[in-house]
Each structure stands twice: as C-alpha cells, then as structure tokens.
Short mmCIF file of C-alpha atoms in Angstrom, two decimals:
data_model
loop_
_atom_site.label_atom_id
_atom_site.label_comp_id
_atom_site.label_asym_id
_atom_site.label_seq_id
_atom_site.Cartn_x
_atom_site.Cartn_y
_atom_site.Cartn_z
CA MET A 13 -27.23 12.40 -3.10
CA ASN A 14 -24.45 13.78 -4.54
CA VAL A 15 -22.15 16.34 -1.80
CA LEU A 16 -19.31 18.36 -3.59
CA VAL A 17 -16.66 19.79 0.16
CA PHE A 18 -14.78 22.37 -1.52
CA SER A 19 -12.06 23.53 0.77
CA ALA A 20 -8.45 26.03 0.41
CA HIS A 21 -5.62 23.51 1.22
CA PRO A 22 -4.89 19.85 1.19
CA ASP A 23 -6.10 18.77 4.96
CA ASP A 24 -8.45 21.62 5.23
CA GLU A 25 -11.52 19.02 3.85
CA VAL A 26 -10.20 16.37 6.55
CA ILE A 27 -10.53 18.47 9.63
CA GLY A 28 -13.59 20.17 8.87
CA VAL A 29 -15.43 17.88 7.10
CA GLY A 30 -13.47 14.36 7.21
CA GLY A 31 -16.42 12.38 9.95
CA THR A 32 -19.36 13.83 7.99
CA ILE A 33 -17.80 13.00 4.60
CA ALA A 34 -17.48 9.60 5.92
CA LYS A 35 -20.78 9.17 7.14
CA HIS A 36 -22.54 10.76 3.84
CA VAL A 37 -20.22 7.31 1.91
CA GLU A 38 -21.52 4.91 4.29
CA ARG A 39 -25.43 6.46 3.90
CA GLY A 40 -25.05 5.47 -0.09
CA ASP A 41 -24.20 9.14 -1.01
CA THR A 42 -21.17 10.11 -3.43
CA VAL A 43 -18.88 12.88 -2.22
CA ASN A 44 -16.50 14.37 -4.23
CA VAL A 45 -13.55 16.99 -3.03
CA VAL A 46 -12.18 19.85 -4.72
CA ILE A 47 -8.79 21.47 -3.85
CA ILE A 48 -7.93 25.04 -4.46
CA ALA A 49 -4.41 25.21 -3.52
CA GLU A 50 -1.00 24.01 -3.32
CA GLY A 51 -0.21 24.85 0.48
CA LYS A 52 3.01 24.49 0.45
CA SER A 53 4.33 27.27 -1.67
CA SER A 54 3.31 29.95 1.57
CA ARG A 55 6.34 28.52 3.41
CA TYR A 56 9.03 29.50 1.93
CA ASP A 57 10.58 33.31 2.05
CA ILE A 58 9.31 34.53 -2.31
CA TYR A 59 7.20 32.85 -3.80
CA GLU A 60 7.62 29.71 -5.95
CA LYS A 61 6.34 27.17 -7.08
CA PRO A 62 7.09 24.05 -5.53
CA GLU A 63 9.81 21.45 -6.29
CA ASP A 64 7.20 18.17 -8.06
CA GLN A 65 8.18 15.47 -6.28
CA VAL A 66 6.45 18.39 -3.61
CA LEU A 67 3.27 18.19 -4.84
CA LYS A 68 3.26 14.48 -5.59
CA GLU A 69 3.60 13.58 -1.97
CA SER A 70 1.38 15.95 -0.87
CA TYR A 71 -1.65 14.62 -3.33
CA LEU A 72 -0.39 11.34 -2.57
CA GLU A 73 -1.58 12.38 1.23
CA THR A 74 -4.97 13.91 -0.36
CA LYS A 75 -5.27 10.29 -2.55
CA LYS A 76 -5.07 7.48 0.85
CA ALA A 77 -6.89 10.55 2.77
CA CYS A 78 -9.82 11.26 0.62
CA GLU A 79 -9.69 7.03 0.06
CA LYS A 80 -9.80 5.74 4.01
CA LEU A 81 -12.92 8.61 3.94
CA GLY A 82 -14.32 7.06 0.47
CA VAL A 83 -14.64 9.53 -1.72
CA SER A 84 -15.00 9.24 -5.06
CA LYS A 85 -13.32 12.06 -7.08
CA PHE A 86 -11.03 13.77 -5.22
CA LYS A 87 -8.97 17.38 -7.83
CA ARG A 88 -5.94 18.66 -6.59
CA LEU A 89 -5.87 22.94 -8.22
CA ASN A 90 -2.84 23.48 -7.10
CA PHE A 91 -3.56 27.52 -6.88
CA PRO A 92 -0.42 29.62 -5.27
CA ASP A 93 -0.86 28.88 -1.45
CA ASN A 94 -2.02 31.77 0.67
CA ARG A 95 -2.57 34.33 -2.48
CA LEU A 96 -5.65 34.28 -3.84
CA ASP A 97 -6.78 37.09 -3.00
CA SER A 98 -4.38 38.39 -5.97
CA TYR A 99 -6.43 36.96 -8.16
CA GLN A 100 -9.72 38.38 -9.55
CA LEU A 101 -12.61 36.91 -6.82
CA LEU A 102 -14.42 36.57 -10.91
CA GLU A 103 -11.60 33.58 -11.38
CA ILE A 104 -11.94 32.03 -8.52
CA VAL A 105 -15.80 32.10 -9.27
CA LYS A 106 -15.72 30.74 -12.23
CA VAL A 107 -13.59 27.52 -11.37
CA VAL A 108 -15.75 27.05 -9.14
CA GLU A 109 -18.89 26.50 -11.07
CA ASN A 110 -17.49 24.44 -13.37
CA ASN A 111 -16.61 21.75 -10.58
CA ILE A 112 -20.55 22.78 -9.48
CA GLU A 113 -21.57 21.92 -13.38
CA GLU A 114 -19.50 18.64 -13.84
CA PHE A 115 -20.25 16.96 -9.80
CA ASN A 116 -23.74 18.24 -9.35
CA PRO A 117 -23.59 18.37 -6.54
CA ASN A 118 -27.51 18.41 -3.90
CA ILE A 119 -24.86 19.68 -0.56
CA VAL A 120 -22.16 21.92 -0.14
CA TYR A 121 -19.64 22.42 2.26
CA THR A 122 -17.23 24.72 2.10
CA GLN A 123 -14.57 26.71 4.32
CA TYR A 124 -16.02 29.66 6.95
CA GLY A 125 -16.01 33.28 5.29
CA GLY A 126 -14.69 34.42 8.58
CA ASP A 127 -10.92 32.47 9.13
CA ILE A 128 -8.28 33.77 9.49
CA ASN A 129 -6.58 32.24 6.63
CA ILE A 130 -7.51 34.83 3.50
CA ASP A 131 -7.45 31.37 1.10
CA HIS A 132 -10.27 29.99 2.92
CA ALA A 133 -11.93 33.32 3.27
CA VAL A 134 -11.86 33.68 -0.73
CA VAL A 135 -13.37 30.67 -1.11
CA HIS A 136 -16.23 30.64 1.25
CA ARG A 137 -16.78 34.50 -0.93
CA ALA A 138 -16.65 32.31 -4.76
CA VAL A 139 -19.09 29.20 -3.49
CA MET A 140 -21.00 31.54 -1.95
CA THR A 141 -21.55 33.39 -4.90
CA ALA A 142 -21.71 30.65 -7.71
CA THR A 143 -24.30 28.81 -5.32
CA ARG A 144 -27.25 31.50 -4.96
CA PRO A 145 -30.45 30.21 -5.14
CA LEU A 146 -30.96 31.00 -8.86
CA PRO A 147 -34.23 28.70 -10.06
CA ASN A 148 -33.74 25.63 -11.41
CA HIS A 149 -30.58 25.89 -8.63
CA ASN A 150 -28.98 22.05 -8.15
CA VAL A 151 -27.17 22.80 -5.37
CA LYS A 152 -30.04 22.90 -2.17
CA TRP A 153 -27.78 22.85 0.98
CA VAL A 154 -24.49 24.76 1.76
CA PHE A 155 -22.46 24.34 4.95
CA THR A 156 -20.07 26.08 6.05
CA TYR A 157 -17.06 24.27 8.43
CA GLU A 158 -14.52 25.52 11.00
CA THR A 159 -10.64 24.68 10.01
CA LEU A 160 -8.87 24.47 13.02
CA SER A 161 -5.42 27.17 13.38
CA SER A 162 -7.70 29.06 11.29
CA THR A 163 -11.52 29.57 12.58
CA GLU A 164 -10.72 30.13 16.16
CA TRP A 165 -7.29 32.63 15.25
CA ASN A 166 -9.70 35.30 14.15
CA TYR A 167 -10.73 37.19 17.32
CA ASN A 168 -12.10 39.60 15.54
CA VAL A 169 -15.39 39.05 17.85
CA LYS A 170 -17.99 39.88 14.78
CA ASP A 171 -16.22 36.97 12.66
CA SER A 172 -17.19 34.26 15.44
CA PHE A 173 -17.77 30.81 14.23
CA ILE A 174 -20.70 30.13 15.90
CA PRO A 175 -22.10 26.80 14.21
CA ASN A 176 -25.89 25.80 14.37
CA TYR A 177 -25.76 22.11 13.11
CA PHE A 178 -24.46 18.75 14.42
CA VAL A 179 -22.92 15.76 12.88
CA ASN A 180 -22.95 12.94 15.60
CA ILE A 181 -19.59 11.07 14.06
CA GLU A 182 -19.08 9.41 17.19
CA ASN A 183 -18.49 6.45 14.33
CA GLN A 184 -17.13 8.39 11.72
CA LEU A 185 -14.29 9.48 14.64
CA THR A 186 -11.93 6.90 14.11
CA LYS A 187 -11.69 7.43 10.57
CA LYS A 188 -11.61 10.86 10.18
CA ILE A 189 -7.98 10.30 12.58
CA GLU A 190 -7.13 8.22 10.62
CA ALA A 191 -7.38 9.84 7.12
CA MET A 192 -5.91 13.70 8.85
CA SER A 193 -3.04 10.19 9.66
CA TYR A 194 -1.58 10.39 6.11
CA TYR A 195 -1.01 13.98 5.95
CA LYS A 196 1.80 13.61 7.59
CA SER A 197 3.47 17.34 6.05
CA GLU A 198 0.88 19.05 7.32
CA LEU A 199 0.34 17.54 10.84
CA ARG A 200 1.65 19.43 14.53
CA GLU A 201 2.59 17.86 17.74
CA TYR A 202 -0.05 18.48 20.57
CA PRO A 203 -1.03 20.98 21.95
CA HIS A 204 -0.67 22.96 18.06
CA PRO A 205 -4.60 22.95 17.05
CA ARG A 206 -3.66 20.90 13.61
CA SER A 207 -2.29 17.61 15.71
CA LEU A 208 -3.95 13.92 15.20
CA ASN A 209 -5.00 15.40 19.60
CA ALA A 210 -6.38 18.25 19.42
CA ILE A 211 -8.82 17.21 15.91
CA GLN A 212 -9.61 14.36 18.48
CA HIS A 213 -10.54 16.65 21.51
CA ASN A 214 -12.39 19.00 19.31
CA ALA A 215 -15.03 16.66 17.53
CA LYS A 216 -15.57 15.25 21.23
CA VAL A 217 -15.87 18.49 22.86
CA TRP A 218 -18.50 19.82 20.16
CA GLY A 219 -19.84 15.93 20.98
CA ALA A 220 -20.27 16.79 24.38
CA LYS A 221 -22.15 19.87 23.81
CA VAL A 222 -24.62 18.42 22.30
CA GLY A 223 -25.06 15.42 23.98
CA VAL A 224 -23.29 12.67 22.08
CA HIS A 225 -19.47 11.29 22.13
CA ALA A 226 -18.04 13.14 19.23
CA ALA A 227 -19.67 15.40 15.96
CA GLU A 228 -18.22 18.05 13.27
CA ALA A 229 -19.53 21.06 13.88
CA PHE A 230 -20.86 23.36 10.90
CA ARG A 231 -23.18 26.55 10.08
CA LEU A 232 -26.32 26.34 8.40
CA VAL A 233 -26.23 28.64 4.98
CA ARG A 234 -29.21 27.76 3.87
CA GLY A 235 -31.69 24.73 3.03
CA LEU A 236 -34.05 24.20 1.42
CA TRP A 237 -36.63 21.43 1.42
CA ILE A 238 -37.81 19.86 -1.11
CA GLU A 239 -40.79 17.81 -1.33
CA ASP A 240 -41.22 14.40 -3.44
CA LYS A 241 -43.22 14.77 -5.96
CA THR A 242 -43.62 11.15 -6.34
CA SER A 243 -45.03 10.22 -3.19
#
C-alpha cells in the first residue's frame, strides 16, 4: 500500500497520524508526507517570510520526526502560515493533485475540515477536491484526522469531530511521542494540548473508548473495497 499524509503545518502529521504512520511502515506500507505551509510566519506581527535559519531548523525537526516514524519521503512546500485562504482554492488543489500524481497513494490522510485553524480547513477542502472518486483513480481510502489545539477548539457544534474509525497504536505510542519530541519549536508546556503529556493522554483516552491502551481517531470519508482479481 502507498500512503500519503497531507498536513497544513509541521507537527500536524505527528500529532494526528504519527502512530498510524509508524504502524503502516511496520506492516510494509510506503508512507510519504506533504506539509503545505511553513508554520512560523503567523507568529510575527506582520507577515514576513521566516528567516532561512528558522526554516532550516524547522526542516530538521521534520526530518528527524519523519525518520523516527519511518516515512519514506517528506516535502515542505512552505506556503505562508495561516494564510492559505489568501490563495485561490484551485491553486492549493493543483498542488495536492500534483503530489497525488507523484506518490500515487491508495490511502490518503488529511486534516479534519471542521478545525478552527483556517489552513487546516483549506487543506481539507483541497484534498477532498483532489481525491474525488473519478473512474480509475487510485485513491481508494480517505481519512481525516484531529489536530490537538485546533480540532477541539472549534466550538461550533456542526463542526464537532466525531470519529468513526480508530487505529490501535499501543505499540507505536512511544515512537509517536519520540517523534513529536523533535518538534521543540512547536511544543508547549502541559496542560497545553500541544504538549507531550497531552498528546499521550489523548491517545490513551481514545484507546479507552474503543477497548485498547492507546489509539488514534479518524473520520473515514470514503473507502472502496477492491476485490483481488488474482484470487
């Protein structure tokens, strides 16, 4: 299986899918990651491109995290942070389509569309457009994932994240936490939701809801079971 993870920002891929990425790799699947925005410039009072050293350090954080999880290849596209809505949606869709064509995934993971973060919402919309189920399209499964400090902060009831698919990551949780520990520029102190303790506790709570020690939760958008014609 080829798996492709889209995330809006560096660390979203670990927070939302880190354990599942590791599990895919352990079962022999190829996992690639595409990160759309640079994740830094929204912290400035006015927009300016982050300094090269800042981007370099952030890139190295992603590299170490992805290596820990066993990701085959990751791409950092460095669109302006929290400004994806300033682009025509078609521009982002084309970027997503190009990467789908390059990596040819069977399974795609992307941000949940109800997140409070605008970049998450744009990435979700772009991926939904790019993965529409046309004949002969290779993407058969599309999942959306939660991102702590965004998904749970949208208090609009209609946008609530209600997962319907869970992955047991009790054997991958340690690797997920180790991968996240490389994102030093993104981590916060507990009880901030983007802290190592909160991420670990969240996995254990989802696990308890489905009868395992730790889990990641997803919304299954679409799945297509293809019969093995060789059998």
